[in-house]
Amino acid sequence: MAEDAGHEEIEDIDDDQADAQLATFVREQGGLLETTLGDLRMELGYSRLGRWVLEEIADYLKNQDLGYFPVWKLEPEANKEPRKEQRLWLYSLDGSARAQLLAAVLHPEDNDVFAALDGLAAGRHAALSPEQKLDLVKEIVSS
């Protein structure tokens, strides 16, 4: 996990706790958490990180009501040689403005992109057009 962000690490989760613990942990961290594929691999109990373990991780996150980005890192066809150091952001699918915005950018065909971008219109981003806001968010989630 990114310790520089001041968050606890995923390893601090007690293995004996309920299956929904990861989702609870992400919510406790403000609904957004940076992690690595290695940490997620360990969370699921895999000894190695292979291409097809990526699908298992993606399914696990979906079942925990968690989204993630960059999406390609959990796609075996795109990430042919996954590495434990690869960073991945987890976010809670809790209906918050953040979750709505990320869902709109990552899956625009299933979401109201304009409504999600309007929610971004606060603060320093107020002067940006909807297209500029979308480009900004796409840059963030594709990193």
CSV table of N, CA and C in Angstrom, one decimal:
chain,number,residue,atom,x,y,z
A,1,MET,N,0.8,-1.2,0.0
A,1,MET,CA,0.0,0.0,0.0
A,1,MET,C,0.9,1.2,0.0
A,2,ALA,N,0.3,2.3,-0.4
A,2,ALA,CA,1.0,3.6,-0.4
A,2,ALA,C,1.1,4.1,1.0
A,3,GLU,N,2.2,3.9,1.7
A,3,GLU,CA,2.3,4.4,3.0
A,3,GLU,C,2.4,5.9,3.1
A,4,ASP,N,2.9,6.5,2.0
A,4,ASP,CA,3.0,8.0,2.0
A,4,ASP,C,1.7,8.7,2.1
A,5,ALA,N,0.6,8.0,1.9
A,5,ALA,CA,-0.7,8.6,2.0
A,5,ALA,C,-1.2,8.6,3.4
A,6,GLY,N,-0.5,8.0,4.3
A,6,GLY,CA,-0.9,8.0,5.7
A,6,GLY,C,-2.0,6.9,6.0
A,7,HIS,N,-2.2,6.0,5.1
A,7,HIS,CA,-3.2,4.9,5.3
A,7,HIS,C,-2.5,3.7,5.8
A,8,GLU,N,-3.3,2.9,6.5
A,8,GLU,CA,-2.9,1.6,6.9
A,8,GLU,C,-2.7,0.7,5.7
A,9,GLU,N,-1.9,-0.4,5.9
A,9,GLU,CA,-1.7,-1.3,4.8
A,9,GLU,C,-2.7,-2.4,4.9
A,10,ILE,N,-3.0,-3.0,3.7
A,10,ILE,CA,-4.0,-4.0,3.6
A,10,ILE,C,-3.6,-5.3,4.4
A,11,GLU,N,-2.3,-5.5,4.6
A,11,GLU,CA,-1.9,-6.6,5.5
A,11,GLU,C,-2.4,-6.5,6.9
A,12,ASP,N,-2.8,-5.3,7.3
A,12,ASP,CA,-3.2,-5.1,8.7
A,12,ASP,C,-4.6,-5.7,8.9
A,13,ILE,N,-5.3,-6.1,7.9
A,13,ILE,CA,-6.6,-6.8,8.0
A,13,ILE,C,-6.4,-8.2,8.6
A,14,ASP,N,-7.2,-8.5,9.6
A,14,ASP,CA,-7.1,-9.8,10.3
A,14,ASP,C,-7.7,-10.8,9.4
A,15,ASP,N,-7.0,-11.9,9.1
A,15,ASP,CA,-7.5,-12.9,8.2
A,15,ASP,C,-8.7,-13.6,8.7
A,16,ASP,N,-9.0,-13.6,10.0
A,16,ASP,CA,-10.1,-14.3,10.6
A,16,ASP,C,-11.4,-13.5,10.5
A,17,GLN,N,-11.3,-12.3,10.0
A,17,GLN,CA,-12.5,-11.5,9.9
A,17,GLN,C,-13.4,-11.8,8.7
A,18,ALA,N,-14.6,-11.3,8.7
A,18,ALA,CA,-15.5,-11.6,7.6
A,18,ALA,C,-15.0,-11.2,6.2
A,19,ASP,N,-15.6,-11.9,5.2
A,19,ASP,CA,-15.2,-11.8,3.8
A,19,ASP,C,-15.3,-10.3,3.3
A,20,ALA,N,-16.2,-9.6,3.9
A,20,ALA,CA,-16.4,-8.2,3.4
A,20,ALA,C,-15.4,-7.2,4.0
A,21,GLN,N,-14.4,-7.7,4.7
A,21,GLN,CA,-13.5,-6.9,5.4
A,21,GLN,C,-12.7,-5.9,4.5
A,22,LEU,N,-12.4,-6.4,3.3
A,22,LEU,CA,-11.6,-5.5,2.4
A,22,LEU,C,-12.5,-4.3,2.0
A,23,ALA,N,-13.7,-4.5,1.7
A,23,ALA,CA,-14.6,-3.4,1.4
A,23,ALA,C,-14.8,-2.4,2.6
A,24,THR,N,-14.9,-3.0,3.8
A,24,THR,CA,-15.0,-2.2,5.0
A,24,THR,C,-13.7,-1.3,5.2
A,25,PHE,N,-12.6,-2.0,4.9
A,25,PHE,CA,-11.3,-1.3,5.1
A,25,PHE,C,-11.2,-0.1,4.1
A,26,VAL,N,-11.6,-0.4,2.8
A,26,VAL,CA,-11.5,0.7,1.8
A,26,VAL,C,-12.5,1.9,2.3
A,27,ARG,N,-13.6,1.6,2.7
A,27,ARG,CA,-14.5,2.6,3.2
A,27,ARG,C,-13.9,3.4,4.4
A,28,GLU,N,-13.3,2.7,5.3
A,28,GLU,CA,-12.6,3.3,6.4
A,28,GLU,C,-11.5,4.2,6.0
A,29,GLN,N,-10.9,4.0,4.9
A,29,GLN,CA,-9.8,4.8,4.3
A,29,GLN,C,-10.4,6.0,3.5
A,30,GLY,N,-11.7,6.2,3.5
A,30,GLY,CA,-12.3,7.3,2.8
A,30,GLY,C,-12.9,6.9,1.5
A,31,GLY,N,-13.0,5.6,1.2
A,31,GLY,CA,-13.6,5.1,0.0
A,31,GLY,C,-12.6,4.9,-1.2
A,32,LEU,N,-11.3,5.2,-0.9
A,32,LEU,CA,-10.3,5.1,-2.0
A,32,LEU,C,-9.0,4.7,-1.4
A,33,LEU,N,-8.4,3.7,-2.0
A,33,LEU,CA,-7.2,3.1,-1.4
A,33,LEU,C,-6.3,2.6,-2.5
A,34,GLU,N,-5.0,3.0,-2.4
A,34,GLU,CA,-4.0,2.6,-3.4
A,34,GLU,C,-3.4,1.3,-2.8
A,35,THR,N,-3.2,0.3,-3.7
A,35,THR,CA,-2.6,-1.0,-3.3
A,35,THR,C,-1.8,-1.5,-4.4
A,36,THR,N,-1.3,-2.7,-4.3
A,36,THR,CA,-0.5,-3.4,-5.3
A,36,THR,C,-1.2,-4.7,-5.6
A,37,LEU,N,-0.8,-5.2,-6.8
A,37,LEU,CA,-1.3,-6.6,-7.2
A,37,LEU,C,-0.8,-7.6,-6.2
A,38,GLY,N,0.4,-7.4,-5.7
A,38,GLY,CA,1.0,-8.3,-4.7
A,38,GLY,C,0.2,-8.4,-3.4
A,39,ASP,N,-0.3,-7.2,-2.9
A,39,ASP,CA,-1.1,-7.2,-1.7
A,39,ASP,C,-2.4,-7.9,-1.9
A,40,LEU,N,-3.0,-7.7,-3.1
A,40,LEU,CA,-4.3,-8.3,-3.4
A,40,LEU,C,-4.1,-9.8,-3.6
A,41,ARG,N,-3.0,-10.2,-4.2
A,41,ARG,CA,-2.7,-11.6,-4.3
A,41,ARG,C,-2.7,-12.3,-3.0
A,42,MET,N,-2.0,-11.7,-2.0
A,42,MET,CA,-1.8,-12.2,-0.7
A,42,MET,C,-3.2,-12.2,0.0
A,43,GLU,N,-4.0,-11.2,-0.2
A,43,GLU,CA,-5.3,-11.1,0.4
A,43,GLU,C,-6.2,-12.3,0.0
A,44,LEU,N,-6.0,-12.8,-1.2
A,44,LEU,CA,-6.8,-13.9,-1.7
A,44,LEU,C,-6.1,-15.2,-1.5
A,45,GLY,N,-4.9,-15.2,-1.0
A,45,GLY,CA,-4.2,-16.5,-0.6
A,45,GLY,C,-3.5,-17.1,-1.7
A,46,TYR,N,-3.2,-16.4,-2.8
A,46,TYR,CA,-2.4,-17.0,-3.9
A,46,TYR,C,-0.9,-16.9,-3.6
A,47,SER,N,-0.2,-17.9,-3.9
A,47,SER,CA,1.3,-17.9,-3.7
A,47,SER,C,2.0,-17.2,-4.9
A,48,ARG,N,1.4,-17.2,-6.0
A,48,ARG,CA,2.0,-16.6,-7.2
A,48,ARG,C,1.0,-15.7,-7.9
A,49,LEU,N,1.5,-14.7,-8.7
A,49,LEU,CA,0.6,-13.8,-9.4
A,49,LEU,C,0.7,-14.1,-10.9
A,50,GLY,N,-0.2,-14.9,-11.4
A,50,GLY,CA,-0.2,-15.3,-12.8
A,50,GLY,C,-1.3,-14.5,-13.5
A,51,ARG,N,-1.3,-14.6,-14.8
A,51,ARG,CA,-2.3,-13.8,-15.6
A,51,ARG,C,-3.7,-14.2,-15.2
A,52,TRP,N,-4.0,-15.4,-15.0
A,52,TRP,CA,-5.4,-15.8,-14.7
A,52,TRP,C,-5.8,-15.5,-13.3
A,53,VAL,N,-4.8,-15.3,-12.4
A,53,VAL,CA,-5.2,-14.8,-11.0
A,53,VAL,C,-5.8,-13.4,-11.1
A,54,LEU,N,-5.5,-12.7,-12.1
A,54,LEU,CA,-6.1,-11.4,-12.3
A,54,LEU,C,-7.6,-11.4,-12.4
A,55,GLU,N,-8.1,-12.4,-13.1
A,55,GLU,CA,-9.6,-12.6,-13.2
A,55,GLU,C,-10.2,-12.9,-11.8
A,56,GLU,N,-9.5,-13.7,-11.0
A,56,GLU,CA,-10.0,-14.0,-9.7
A,56,GLU,C,-10.0,-12.8,-8.8
A,57,ILE,N,-9.0,-12.0,-8.9
A,57,ILE,CA,-8.9,-10.7,-8.2
A,57,ILE,C,-10.1,-9.8,-8.6
A,58,ALA,N,-10.3,-9.7,-9.9
A,58,ALA,CA,-11.4,-8.8,-10.4
A,58,ALA,C,-12.7,-9.3,-9.9
A,59,ASP,N,-13.0,-10.6,-9.9
A,59,ASP,CA,-14.2,-11.1,-9.5
A,59,ASP,C,-14.4,-10.9,-8.0
A,60,TYR,N,-13.3,-11.1,-7.2
A,60,TYR,CA,-13.3,-10.9,-5.8
A,60,TYR,C,-13.7,-9.4,-5.5
A,61,LEU,N,-13.1,-8.5,-6.1
A,61,LEU,CA,-13.4,-7.1,-5.9
A,61,LEU,C,-14.8,-6.7,-6.2
A,62,LYS,N,-15.3,-7.3,-7.3
A,62,LYS,CA,-16.7,-7.0,-7.7
A,62,LYS,C,-17.6,-7.6,-6.6
A,63,ASN,N,-17.3,-8.8,-6.1
A,63,ASN,CA,-18.2,-9.3,-5.1
A,63,ASN,C,-18.1,-8.6,-3.7
A,64,GLN,N,-17.0,-7.8,-3.6
A,64,GLN,CA,-16.8,-7.0,-2.4
A,64,GLN,C,-17.4,-5.6,-2.5
A,65,ASP,N,-18.1,-5.3,-3.7
A,65,ASP,CA,-18.6,-4.0,-4.0
A,65,ASP,C,-17.5,-3.0,-4.1
A,66,LEU,N,-16.4,-3.4,-4.7
A,66,LEU,CA,-15.3,-2.5,-5.0
A,66,LEU,C,-15.0,-2.3,-6.4
A,67,GLY,N,-14.7,-1.1,-6.9
A,67,GLY,CA,-14.3,-0.9,-8.2
A,67,GLY,C,-12.8,-0.7,-8.2
A,68,TYR,N,-12.1,-0.6,-9.3
A,68,TYR,CA,-10.7,-0.5,-9.4
A,68,TYR,C,-10.3,0.2,-10.7
A,69,PHE,N,-9.1,0.8,-10.6
A,69,PHE,CA,-8.5,1.3,-11.8
A,69,PHE,C,-7.0,1.4,-11.6
A,70,PRO,N,-6.2,1.4,-12.7
A,70,PRO,CA,-6.6,1.2,-14.1
A,70,PRO,C,-7.1,-0.2,-14.3
A,71,VAL,N,-8.2,-0.2,-15.1
A,71,VAL,CA,-8.9,-1.5,-15.3
A,71,VAL,C,-8.0,-2.5,-16.0
A,72,TRP,N,-7.2,-2.1,-16.9
A,72,TRP,CA,-6.4,-3.0,-17.7
A,72,TRP,C,-5.4,-3.9,-16.9
A,73,LYS,N,-5.1,-3.4,-15.7
A,73,LYS,CA,-4.2,-4.2,-14.9
A,73,LYS,C,-4.8,-5.5,-14.4
A,74,LEU,N,-6.1,-5.6,-14.4
A,74,LEU,CA,-6.7,-6.9,-14.0
A,74,LEU,C,-7.3,-7.6,-15.2
A,75,GLU,N,-6.9,-7.3,-16.4
A,75,GLU,CA,-7.3,-7.9,-17.6
A,75,GLU,C,-6.2,-8.8,-18.2
A,76,PRO,N,-6.3,-10.1,-18.1
A,76,PRO,CA,-5.2,-11.0,-18.5
A,76,PRO,C,-4.8,-10.8,-20.0
A,77,GLU,N,-5.7,-10.4,-20.8
A,77,GLU,CA,-5.3,-10.1,-22.2
A,77,GLU,C,-4.4,-8.9,-22.4
A,78,ALA,N,-4.6,-7.9,-21.5
A,78,ALA,CA,-3.9,-6.7,-21.5
A,78,ALA,C,-2.6,-6.7,-20.7
A,79,ASN,N,-2.7,-7.4,-19.5
A,79,ASN,CA,-1.6,-7.4,-18.6
A,79,ASN,C,-1.0,-8.8,-18.6
A,80,LYS,N,-0.3,-9.1,-19.6
A,80,LYS,CA,0.2,-10.5,-19.9
A,80,LYS,C,1.3,-10.9,-18.9
A,81,GLU,N,2.0,-9.9,-18.3
A,81,GLU,CA,3.0,-10.3,-17.3
A,81,GLU,C,2.8,-9.4,-16.0
A,82,PRO,N,1.8,-9.8,-15.3
A,82,PRO,CA,1.5,-9.0,-14.1
A,82,PRO,C,2.7,-9.0,-13.1
A,83,ARG,N,2.9,-8.0,-12.4
A,83,ARG,CA,3.9,-7.9,-11.4
A,83,ARG,C,3.3,-7.4,-10.1
A,84,LYS,N,3.9,-8.0,-9.0
A,84,LYS,CA,3.3,-7.7,-7.7
A,84,LYS,C,3.5,-6.2,-7.3
A,85,GLU,N,4.4,-5.5,-7.9
A,85,GLU,CA,4.6,-4.1,-7.6
A,85,GLU,C,3.6,-3.2,-8.4
A,86,GLN,N,2.9,-3.7,-9.3
A,86,GLN,CA,1.9,-2.9,-10.1
A,86,GLN,C,0.9,-2.3,-9.2
A,87,ARG,N,0.7,-1.0,-9.3
A,87,ARG,CA,-0.3,-0.2,-8.4
A,87,ARG,C,-1.7,-0.3,-9.0
A,88,LEU,N,-2.6,-0.4,-8.1
A,88,LEU,CA,-4.0,-0.4,-8.4
A,88,LEU,C,-4.8,0.4,-7.4
A,89,TRP,N,-5.7,1.1,-7.8
A,89,TRP,CA,-6.6,1.9,-6.9
A,89,TRP,C,-7.9,1.2,-6.7
A,90,LEU,N,-8.3,1.0,-5.5
A,90,LEU,CA,-9.6,0.4,-5.2
A,90,LEU,C,-10.5,1.6,-4.7
A,91,TYR,N,-11.8,1.5,-5.1
A,91,TYR,CA,-12.8,2.5,-4.6
A,91,TYR,C,-14.1,1.8,-4.2
A,92,SER,N,-14.7,2.3,-3.2
A,92,SER,CA,-16.0,1.7,-2.8
A,92,SER,C,-17.1,2.1,-3.8
A,93,LEU,N,-17.9,1.1,-4.1
A,93,LEU,CA,-19.1,1.3,-5.0
A,93,LEU,C,-20.3,1.7,-4.1
A,94,ASP,N,-20.2,2.8,-3.5
A,94,ASP,CA,-21.1,3.2,-2.4
A,94,ASP,C,-22.1,4.3,-2.9
A,95,GLY,N,-22.1,4.6,-4.2
A,95,GLY,CA,-23.0,5.7,-4.7
A,95,GLY,C,-22.5,7.1,-4.4
A,96,SER,N,-21.3,7.2,-3.8
A,96,SER,CA,-20.8,8.5,-3.6
A,96,SER,C,-20.5,9.3,-4.9
A,97,ALA,N,-20.2,10.6,-4.8
A,97,ALA,CA,-19.9,11.3,-6.0
A,97,ALA,C,-18.6,10.8,-6.6
A,98,ARG,N,-17.7,10.4,-5.8
A,98,ARG,CA,-16.4,9.8,-6.4
A,98,ARG,C,-16.7,8.5,-7.1
A,99,ALA,N,-17.5,7.6,-6.5
A,99,ALA,CA,-17.9,6.4,-7.2
A,99,ALA,C,-18.6,6.6,-8.5
A,100,GLN,N,-19.6,7.5,-8.4
A,100,GLN,CA,-20.3,7.8,-9.7
A,100,GLN,C,-19.4,8.4,-10.8
A,101,LEU,N,-18.5,9.3,-10.4
A,101,LEU,CA,-17.6,9.8,-11.4
A,101,LEU,C,-16.7,8.8,-12.0
A,102,LEU,N,-16.1,7.9,-11.1
A,102,LEU,CA,-15.2,6.9,-11.6
A,102,LEU,C,-16.0,5.9,-12.5
A,103,ALA,N,-17.2,5.5,-12.1
A,103,ALA,CA,-18.0,4.6,-12.9
A,103,ALA,C,-18.4,5.2,-14.3
A,104,ALA,N,-18.6,6.5,-14.3
A,104,ALA,CA,-19.0,7.2,-15.5
A,104,ALA,C,-17.8,7.2,-16.5
A,105,VAL,N,-16.6,7.4,-16.0
A,105,VAL,CA,-15.4,7.5,-16.8
A,105,VAL,C,-15.0,6.1,-17.3
A,106,LEU,N,-15.0,5.1,-16.3
A,106,LEU,CA,-14.5,3.8,-16.6
A,106,LEU,C,-15.6,3.0,-17.4
A,107,HIS,N,-16.8,3.2,-17.2
A,107,HIS,CA,-17.9,2.5,-17.9
A,107,HIS,C,-19.0,3.5,-18.4
A,108,PRO,N,-18.6,4.4,-19.3
A,108,PRO,CA,-19.6,5.4,-19.8
A,108,PRO,C,-20.9,4.9,-20.4
A,109,GLU,N,-20.8,3.7,-21.0
A,109,GLU,CA,-22.0,3.1,-21.6
A,109,GLU,C,-23.1,2.8,-20.6
A,110,ASP,N,-22.7,2.6,-19.3
A,110,ASP,CA,-23.6,2.2,-18.3
A,110,ASP,C,-24.0,3.3,-17.3
A,111,ASN,N,-23.5,4.5,-17.5
A,111,ASN,CA,-23.7,5.6,-16.5
A,111,ASN,C,-24.0,6.9,-17.2
A,112,ASP,N,-24.5,7.8,-16.4
A,112,ASP,CA,-24.8,9.2,-16.8
A,112,ASP,C,-23.6,10.1,-16.7
A,113,VAL,N,-22.8,10.1,-17.7
A,113,VAL,CA,-21.5,10.8,-17.7
A,113,VAL,C,-21.7,12.3,-17.4
A,114,PHE,N,-22.7,13.0,-18.0
A,114,PHE,CA,-22.9,14.4,-17.8
A,114,PHE,C,-23.2,14.7,-16.3
A,115,ALA,N,-24.0,13.9,-15.7
A,115,ALA,CA,-24.4,14.1,-14.3
A,115,ALA,C,-23.2,13.9,-13.4
A,116,ALA,N,-22.3,12.9,-13.7
A,116,ALA,CA,-21.1,12.6,-12.9
A,116,ALA,C,-20.1,13.8,-13.0
A,117,LEU,N,-20.0,14.3,-14.2
A,117,LEU,CA,-19.1,15.4,-14.5
A,117,LEU,C,-19.6,16.7,-13.8
A,118,ASP,N,-20.9,16.9,-13.8
A,118,ASP,CA,-21.4,18.1,-13.1
A,118,ASP,C,-21.0,18.0,-11.6
A,119,GLY,N,-20.9,16.8,-11.0
A,119,GLY,CA,-20.5,16.7,-9.6
A,119,GLY,C,-19.1,17.1,-9.4
A,120,LEU,N,-18.3,17.1,-10.5
A,120,LEU,CA,-16.9,17.5,-10.4
A,120,LEU,C,-16.7,19.0,-10.5
A,121,ALA,N,-17.8,19.7,-10.7
A,121,ALA,CA,-17.7,21.1,-11.1
A,121,ALA,C,-17.4,22.0,-9.9
A,122,ALA,N,-16.9,21.5,-8.8
A,122,ALA,CA,-16.6,22.3,-7.6
A,122,ALA,C,-15.1,22.7,-7.6
A,123,GLY,N,-14.8,23.8,-6.9
A,123,GLY,CA,-13.4,24.2,-6.7
A,123,GLY,C,-12.7,24.6,-8.0
A,124,ARG,N,-11.5,24.2,-8.1
A,124,ARG,CA,-10.6,24.7,-9.2
A,124,ARG,C,-11.0,24.1,-10.5
A,125,HIS,N,-11.9,23.1,-10.6
A,125,HIS,CA,-12.3,22.5,-11.8
A,125,HIS,C,-13.6,23.2,-12.4
A,126,ALA,N,-14.1,24.2,-11.7
A,126,ALA,CA,-15.3,24.9,-12.1
A,126,ALA,C,-15.2,25.5,-13.5
A,127,ALA,N,-14.1,25.9,-13.9
A,127,ALA,CA,-14.0,26.6,-15.2
A,127,ALA,C,-13.8,25.6,-16.4
A,128,LEU,N,-13.6,24.3,-16.1
A,128,LEU,CA,-13.4,23.4,-17.1
A,128,LEU,C,-14.7,23.0,-17.8
A,129,SER,N,-14.6,22.7,-19.1
A,129,SER,CA,-15.8,22.2,-19.8
A,129,SER,C,-16.0,20.8,-19.5
A,130,PRO,N,-17.2,20.2,-19.7
A,130,PRO,CA,-17.4,18.8,-19.4
A,130,PRO,C,-16.4,17.9,-20.1
A,131,GLU,N,-15.9,18.3,-21.4
A,131,GLU,CA,-15.0,17.5,-22.1
A,131,GLU,C,-13.6,17.5,-21.4
A,132,GLN,N,-13.2,18.7,-20.9
A,132,GLN,CA,-11.9,18.8,-20.2
A,132,GLN,C,-11.9,18.1,-18.9
A,133,LYS,N,-13.1,18.1,-18.2
A,133,LYS,CA,-13.2,17.3,-17.0
A,133,LYS,C,-13.1,15.8,-17.2
A,134,LEU,N,-13.7,15.4,-18.3
A,134,LEU,CA,-13.6,14.0,-18.7
A,134,LEU,C,-12.2,13.6,-19.0
A,135,ASP,N,-11.5,14.4,-19.8
A,135,ASP,CA,-10.1,14.2,-20.1
A,135,ASP,C,-9.2,14.1,-18.9
A,136,LEU,N,-9.5,15.0,-17.9
A,136,LEU,CA,-8.7,15.0,-16.7
A,136,LEU,C,-8.9,13.7,-15.9
A,137,VAL,N,-10.1,13.3,-15.8
A,137,VAL,CA,-10.4,12.1,-15.1
A,137,VAL,C,-9.9,10.8,-15.8
A,138,LYS,N,-10.0,10.8,-17.1
A,138,LYS,CA,-9.5,9.7,-17.9
A,138,LYS,C,-8.0,9.6,-17.7
A,139,GLU,N,-7.3,10.7,-17.7
A,139,GLU,CA,-5.8,10.7,-17.4
A,139,GLU,C,-5.5,10.1,-16.1
A,140,ILE,N,-6.3,10.4,-15.1
A,140,ILE,CA,-6.1,9.9,-13.7
A,140,ILE,C,-6.3,8.4,-13.7
A,141,VAL,N,-7.4,7.9,-14.2
A,141,VAL,CA,-7.7,6.5,-14.1
A,141,VAL,C,-6.9,5.6,-15.1
A,142,SER,N,-6.2,6.2,-16.0
A,142,SER,CA,-5.4,5.4,-17.0
A,142,SER,C,-4.0,5.3,-16.5
A,143,SER,N,-3.6,6.0,-15.5
A,143,SER,CA,-2.2,6.0,-15.1
A,143,SER,C,-1.7,4.7,-14.5
